[in-house]
Short mmCIF file of C-alpha atoms in Angstrom, two decimals:
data_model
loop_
_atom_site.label_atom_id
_atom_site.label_comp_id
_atom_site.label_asym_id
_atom_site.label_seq_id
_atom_site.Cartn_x
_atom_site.Cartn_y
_atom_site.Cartn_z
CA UNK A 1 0.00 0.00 0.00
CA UNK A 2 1.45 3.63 -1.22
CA UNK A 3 1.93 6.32 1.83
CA UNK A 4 -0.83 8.85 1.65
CA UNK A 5 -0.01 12.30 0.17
CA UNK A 6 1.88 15.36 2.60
CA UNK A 7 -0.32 17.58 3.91
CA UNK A 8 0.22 21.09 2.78
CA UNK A 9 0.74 24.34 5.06
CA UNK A 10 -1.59 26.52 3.20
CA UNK A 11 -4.04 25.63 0.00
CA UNK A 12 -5.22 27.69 -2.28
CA UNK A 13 -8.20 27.05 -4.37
CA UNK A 14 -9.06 23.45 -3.46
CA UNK A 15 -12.76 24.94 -3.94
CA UNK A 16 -12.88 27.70 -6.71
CA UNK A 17 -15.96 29.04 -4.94
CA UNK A 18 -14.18 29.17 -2.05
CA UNK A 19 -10.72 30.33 -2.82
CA UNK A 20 -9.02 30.40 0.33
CA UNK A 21 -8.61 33.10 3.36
CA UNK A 22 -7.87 36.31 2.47
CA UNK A 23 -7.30 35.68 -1.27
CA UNK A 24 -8.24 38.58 -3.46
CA UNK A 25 -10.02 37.86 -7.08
CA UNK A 26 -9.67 40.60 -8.75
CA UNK A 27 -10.89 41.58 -12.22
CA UNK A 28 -12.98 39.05 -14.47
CA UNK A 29 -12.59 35.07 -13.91
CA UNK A 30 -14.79 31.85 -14.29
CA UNK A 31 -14.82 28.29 -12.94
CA UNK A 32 -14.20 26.46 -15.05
CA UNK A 33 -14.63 22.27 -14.96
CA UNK A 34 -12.37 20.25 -17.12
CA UNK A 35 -12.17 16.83 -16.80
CA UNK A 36 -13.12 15.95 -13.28
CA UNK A 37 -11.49 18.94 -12.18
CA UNK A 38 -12.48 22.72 -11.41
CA UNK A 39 -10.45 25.91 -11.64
CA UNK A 40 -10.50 29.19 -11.91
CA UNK A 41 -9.77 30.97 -15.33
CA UNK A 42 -9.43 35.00 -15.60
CA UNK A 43 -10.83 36.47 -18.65
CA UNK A 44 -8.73 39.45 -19.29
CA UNK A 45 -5.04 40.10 -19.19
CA UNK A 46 -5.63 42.64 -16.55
CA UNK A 47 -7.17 39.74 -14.23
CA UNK A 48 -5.71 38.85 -11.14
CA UNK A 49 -5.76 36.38 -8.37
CA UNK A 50 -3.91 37.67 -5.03
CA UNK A 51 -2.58 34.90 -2.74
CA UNK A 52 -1.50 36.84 0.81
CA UNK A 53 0.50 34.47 2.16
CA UNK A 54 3.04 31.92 1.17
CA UNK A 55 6.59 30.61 2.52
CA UNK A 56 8.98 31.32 -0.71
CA UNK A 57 11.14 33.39 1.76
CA UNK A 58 11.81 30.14 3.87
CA UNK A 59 14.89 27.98 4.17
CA UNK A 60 13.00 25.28 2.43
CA UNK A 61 9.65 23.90 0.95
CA UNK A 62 7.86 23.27 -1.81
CA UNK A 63 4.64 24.62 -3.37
CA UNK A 64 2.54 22.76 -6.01
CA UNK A 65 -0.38 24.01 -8.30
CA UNK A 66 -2.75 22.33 -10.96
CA UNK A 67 -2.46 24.25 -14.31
CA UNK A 68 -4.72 24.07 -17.02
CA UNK A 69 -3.90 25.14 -21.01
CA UNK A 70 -6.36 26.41 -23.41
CA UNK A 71 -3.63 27.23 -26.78
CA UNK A 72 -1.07 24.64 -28.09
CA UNK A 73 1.74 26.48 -25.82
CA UNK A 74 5.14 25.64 -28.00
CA UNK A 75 7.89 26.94 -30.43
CA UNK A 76 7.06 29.99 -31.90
CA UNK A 77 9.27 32.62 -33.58
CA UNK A 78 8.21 36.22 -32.21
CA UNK A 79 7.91 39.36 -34.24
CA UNK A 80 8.31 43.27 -32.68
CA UNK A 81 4.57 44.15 -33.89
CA UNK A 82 2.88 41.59 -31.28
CA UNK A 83 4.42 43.45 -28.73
CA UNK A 84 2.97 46.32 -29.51
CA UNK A 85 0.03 46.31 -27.19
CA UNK A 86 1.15 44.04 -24.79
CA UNK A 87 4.99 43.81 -24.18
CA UNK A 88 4.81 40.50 -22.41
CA UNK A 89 2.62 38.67 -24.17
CA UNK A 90 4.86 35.84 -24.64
CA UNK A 91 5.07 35.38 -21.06
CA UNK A 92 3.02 33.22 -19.44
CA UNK A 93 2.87 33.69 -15.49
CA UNK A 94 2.12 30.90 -13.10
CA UNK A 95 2.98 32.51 -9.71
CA UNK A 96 4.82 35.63 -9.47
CA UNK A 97 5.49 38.50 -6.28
CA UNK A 98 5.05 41.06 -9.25
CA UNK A 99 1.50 42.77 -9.64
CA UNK A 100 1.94 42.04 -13.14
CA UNK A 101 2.96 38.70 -12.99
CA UNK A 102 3.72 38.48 -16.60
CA UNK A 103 6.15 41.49 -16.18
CA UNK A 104 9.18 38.76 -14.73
CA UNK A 105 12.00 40.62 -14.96
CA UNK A 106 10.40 42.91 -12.11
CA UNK A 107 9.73 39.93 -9.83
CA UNK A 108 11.84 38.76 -7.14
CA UNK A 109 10.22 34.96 -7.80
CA UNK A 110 8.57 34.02 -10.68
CA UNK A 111 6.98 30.77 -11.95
CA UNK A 112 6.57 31.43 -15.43
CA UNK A 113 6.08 29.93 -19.25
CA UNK A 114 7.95 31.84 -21.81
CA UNK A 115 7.37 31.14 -25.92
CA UNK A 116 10.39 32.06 -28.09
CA UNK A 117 12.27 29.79 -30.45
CA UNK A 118 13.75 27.81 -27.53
CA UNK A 119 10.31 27.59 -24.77
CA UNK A 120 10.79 27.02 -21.17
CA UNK A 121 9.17 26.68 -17.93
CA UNK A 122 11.29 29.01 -15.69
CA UNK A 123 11.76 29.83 -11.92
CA UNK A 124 13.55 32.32 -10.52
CA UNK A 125 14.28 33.70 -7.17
CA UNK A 126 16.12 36.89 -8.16
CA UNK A 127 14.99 39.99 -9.69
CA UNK A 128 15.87 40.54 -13.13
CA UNK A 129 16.00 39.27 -16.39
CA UNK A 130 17.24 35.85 -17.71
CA UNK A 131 19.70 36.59 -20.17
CA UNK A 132 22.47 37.57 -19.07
CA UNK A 133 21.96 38.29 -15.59
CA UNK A 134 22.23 34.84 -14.46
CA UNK A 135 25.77 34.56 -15.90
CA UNK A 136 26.35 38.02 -14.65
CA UNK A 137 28.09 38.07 -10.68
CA UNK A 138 26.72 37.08 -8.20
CA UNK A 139 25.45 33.87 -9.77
CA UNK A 140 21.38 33.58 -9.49
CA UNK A 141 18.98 31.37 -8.26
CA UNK A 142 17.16 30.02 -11.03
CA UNK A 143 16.11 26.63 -12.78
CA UNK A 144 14.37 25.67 -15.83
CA UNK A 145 12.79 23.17 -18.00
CA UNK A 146 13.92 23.18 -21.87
CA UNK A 147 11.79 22.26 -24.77
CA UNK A 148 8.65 21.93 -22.54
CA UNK A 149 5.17 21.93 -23.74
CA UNK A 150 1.91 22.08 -22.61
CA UNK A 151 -0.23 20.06 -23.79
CA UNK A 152 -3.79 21.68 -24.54
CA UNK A 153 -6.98 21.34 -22.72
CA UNK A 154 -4.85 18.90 -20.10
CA UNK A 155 -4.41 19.59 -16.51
CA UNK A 156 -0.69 19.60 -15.32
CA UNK A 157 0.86 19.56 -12.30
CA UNK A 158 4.01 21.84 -11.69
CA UNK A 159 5.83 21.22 -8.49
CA UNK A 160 8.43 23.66 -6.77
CA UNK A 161 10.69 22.38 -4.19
CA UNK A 162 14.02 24.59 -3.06
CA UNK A 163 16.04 24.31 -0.02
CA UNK A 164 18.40 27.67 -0.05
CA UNK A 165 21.12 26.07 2.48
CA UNK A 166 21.89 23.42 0.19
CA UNK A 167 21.47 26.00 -2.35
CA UNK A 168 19.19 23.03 -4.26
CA UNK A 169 16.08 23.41 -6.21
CA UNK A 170 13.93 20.71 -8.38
CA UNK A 171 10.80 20.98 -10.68
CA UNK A 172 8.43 18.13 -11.20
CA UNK A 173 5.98 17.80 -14.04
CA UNK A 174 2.99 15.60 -13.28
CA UNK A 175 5.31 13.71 -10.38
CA UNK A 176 8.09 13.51 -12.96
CA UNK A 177 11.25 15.51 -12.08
CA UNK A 178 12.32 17.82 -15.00
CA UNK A 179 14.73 20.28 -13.70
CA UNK A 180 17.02 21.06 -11.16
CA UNK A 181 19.76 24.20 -10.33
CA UNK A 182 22.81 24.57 -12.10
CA UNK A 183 24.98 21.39 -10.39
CA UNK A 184 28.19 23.85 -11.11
CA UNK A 185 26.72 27.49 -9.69
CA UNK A 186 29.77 29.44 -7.59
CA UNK A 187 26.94 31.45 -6.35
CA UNK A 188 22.88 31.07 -5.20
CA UNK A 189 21.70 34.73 -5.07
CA UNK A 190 18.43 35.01 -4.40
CA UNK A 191 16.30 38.22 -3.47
CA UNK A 192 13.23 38.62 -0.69
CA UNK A 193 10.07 37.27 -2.39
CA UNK A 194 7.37 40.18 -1.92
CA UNK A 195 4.61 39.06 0.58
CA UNK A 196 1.81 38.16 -1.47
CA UNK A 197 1.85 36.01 -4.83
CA UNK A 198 -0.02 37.03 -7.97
CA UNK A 199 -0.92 35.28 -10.96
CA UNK A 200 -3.89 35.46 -13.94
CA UNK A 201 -3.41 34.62 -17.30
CA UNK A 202 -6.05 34.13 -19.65
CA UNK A 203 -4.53 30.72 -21.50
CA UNK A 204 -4.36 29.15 -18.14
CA UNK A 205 -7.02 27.53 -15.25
CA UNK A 206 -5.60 27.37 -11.86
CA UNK A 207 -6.24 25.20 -9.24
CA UNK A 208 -5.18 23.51 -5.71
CA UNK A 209 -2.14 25.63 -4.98
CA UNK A 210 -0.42 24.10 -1.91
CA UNK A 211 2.45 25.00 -0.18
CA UNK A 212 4.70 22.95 2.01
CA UNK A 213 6.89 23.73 4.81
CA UNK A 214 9.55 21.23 3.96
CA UNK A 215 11.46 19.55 0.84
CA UNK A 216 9.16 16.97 -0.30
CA UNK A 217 10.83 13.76 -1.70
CA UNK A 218 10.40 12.44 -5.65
CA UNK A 219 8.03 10.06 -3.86
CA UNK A 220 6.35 12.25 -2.41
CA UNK A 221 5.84 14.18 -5.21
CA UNK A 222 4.85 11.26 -7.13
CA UNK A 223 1.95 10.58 -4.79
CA UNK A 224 0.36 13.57 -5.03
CA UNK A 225 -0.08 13.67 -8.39
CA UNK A 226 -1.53 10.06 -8.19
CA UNK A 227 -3.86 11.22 -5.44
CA UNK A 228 -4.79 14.55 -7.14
CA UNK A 229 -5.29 13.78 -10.57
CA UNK A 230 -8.59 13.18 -11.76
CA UNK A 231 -7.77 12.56 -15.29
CA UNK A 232 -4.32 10.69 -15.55
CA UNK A 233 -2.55 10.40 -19.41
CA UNK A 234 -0.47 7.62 -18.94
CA UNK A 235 0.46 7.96 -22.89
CA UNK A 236 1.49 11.72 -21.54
CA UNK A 237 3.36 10.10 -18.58
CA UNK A 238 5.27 7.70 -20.36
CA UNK A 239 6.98 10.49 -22.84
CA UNK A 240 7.47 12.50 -19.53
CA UNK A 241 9.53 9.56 -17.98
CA UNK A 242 11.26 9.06 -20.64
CA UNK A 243 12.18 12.29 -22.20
CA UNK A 244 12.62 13.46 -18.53
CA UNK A 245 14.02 10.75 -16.29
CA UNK A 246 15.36 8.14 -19.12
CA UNK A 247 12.94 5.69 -18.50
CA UNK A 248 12.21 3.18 -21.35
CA UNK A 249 15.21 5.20 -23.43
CA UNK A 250 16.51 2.79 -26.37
CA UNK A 251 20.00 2.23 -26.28
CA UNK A 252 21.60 3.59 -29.65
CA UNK A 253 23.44 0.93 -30.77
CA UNK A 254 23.92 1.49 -34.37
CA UNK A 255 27.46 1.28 -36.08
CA UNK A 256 28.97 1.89 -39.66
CA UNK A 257 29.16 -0.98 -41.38
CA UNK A 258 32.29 -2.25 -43.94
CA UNK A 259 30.73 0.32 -46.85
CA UNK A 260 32.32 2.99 -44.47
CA UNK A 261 35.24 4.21 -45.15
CA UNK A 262 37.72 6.79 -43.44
CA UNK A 263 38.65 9.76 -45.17
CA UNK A 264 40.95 12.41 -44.12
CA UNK A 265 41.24 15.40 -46.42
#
């Protein structure tokens, strides 16, 4: 028999009706159900959903949240005119200390989606941009997942977990670990996370947003996605495993055969 699940320090939309304590919806949203599961979805760009408290600024812990995508989020090459109206549009925020969570280079922490030629799922505990102040002295506090996409209409489940005096942090997709910090950082600079945590996009539904007061294991994390999900792609799964944690990876064993011949010019 599996261990149950961690219980979390704080939740966050386990009922969309019910949001949570002191949790500020602000602008136009709608629950949303998609298969077996509710969230909330803002309508507008300028929609947000204020969570007061959270425990970023701690030693250690780990927060987890249910994300839903309505667009095909992947590759895309962007052009100057479709930031015209909205300079971040690219940018698509998942948790953020910024009012305008999209706007990450403000933020101290950000959780965020970004679409360019080369997409990512990014977190940061620094304020700034990217490129090239992560390279830039001190080193940052960041970690991200390349060549990551979300698949549409599908609920996902992006897990968080950092401990700052191991200078150590780990992203999970759906249970799967996908990323951790730079193995090779000098430095771990981090900045104060603001106190409350903003996000609201209008390609995403948001639910259960937990936080916990402690590093949870890959077990651990693994478990809660079993015990959470209400709709489990085990086709998805599979590619995660594999493309993430090298499980069920062919071994290339392919060789040139006598019609090969060495050349050296």
């Amino acid at each position: 028999m599996s261990s149950p699940s961690p219980a979390p320090i704080l939740r966050y939309l386990g009922d969309p009706d019910q949001p949570g304590e002191g949790v500020r919806v602000e602008g136009k949203w709608r629950t949303l159900s998609l298969r077996g599961r509710s969230g909330l979805n803002p309508t507008s760009i300028h929609s947000r959903l204020v969570l007061p408290k959270h425990n970023i600024n701690e030693t250690r812990g780990t927060l987890s949240m249910w994300v839903a995508s309505f667009e095909d989020l992947s590759y895309f090459m962007p052009r100057d005119c479709m930031a015209i109206d909205n300079p971040d549009f690219n940018v698509y925020a998942l948790l953020s200390d910024n009012p305008n969570p999209s706007a990450y280079d403000k933020a101290n922490f950000s959780l965020h989606y970004r679409l360019q030629w080369h997409v990512q799922l990014y977190a940061k505990f620094y304020k700034g941009q990217f490129w090239p102040d992560i390279v830039e002295t001190p080193q940052k506090a960041y970690l991200g997942i390349g060549d990551f996409s979300f698949r549409r209409d599908r609920w996902h489940l992006i897990t968080l977990a950092w401990d700052f005096e191991k200078e150590q942090a780990f992203i999970y997709v759906n249970g799967v670990l996908a990323a951790r910090e730079d193995v090779y950082h000098a430095e771990f600079h981090r900045d104060p996370c603001g106190e409350s945590l903003y996000t609201g996009n209008p390609a995403f539904c948001y639910s259960n947003i937990d936080f916990y007061d402690r590093v949870l294991t890959p077990s651990e994390v693994e478990a809660i996605y079993h015990d959470q999900a209400t709709d489990c792609d085990e086709e998805y799964q599979k590619e995660l495993r594999k493309e993430h944690a090298g499980i069920g990876r062919e071994t290339f064993s392919w060789k040139p055969d006598a019609s090969w011949t060495l050349r050296e010019e």
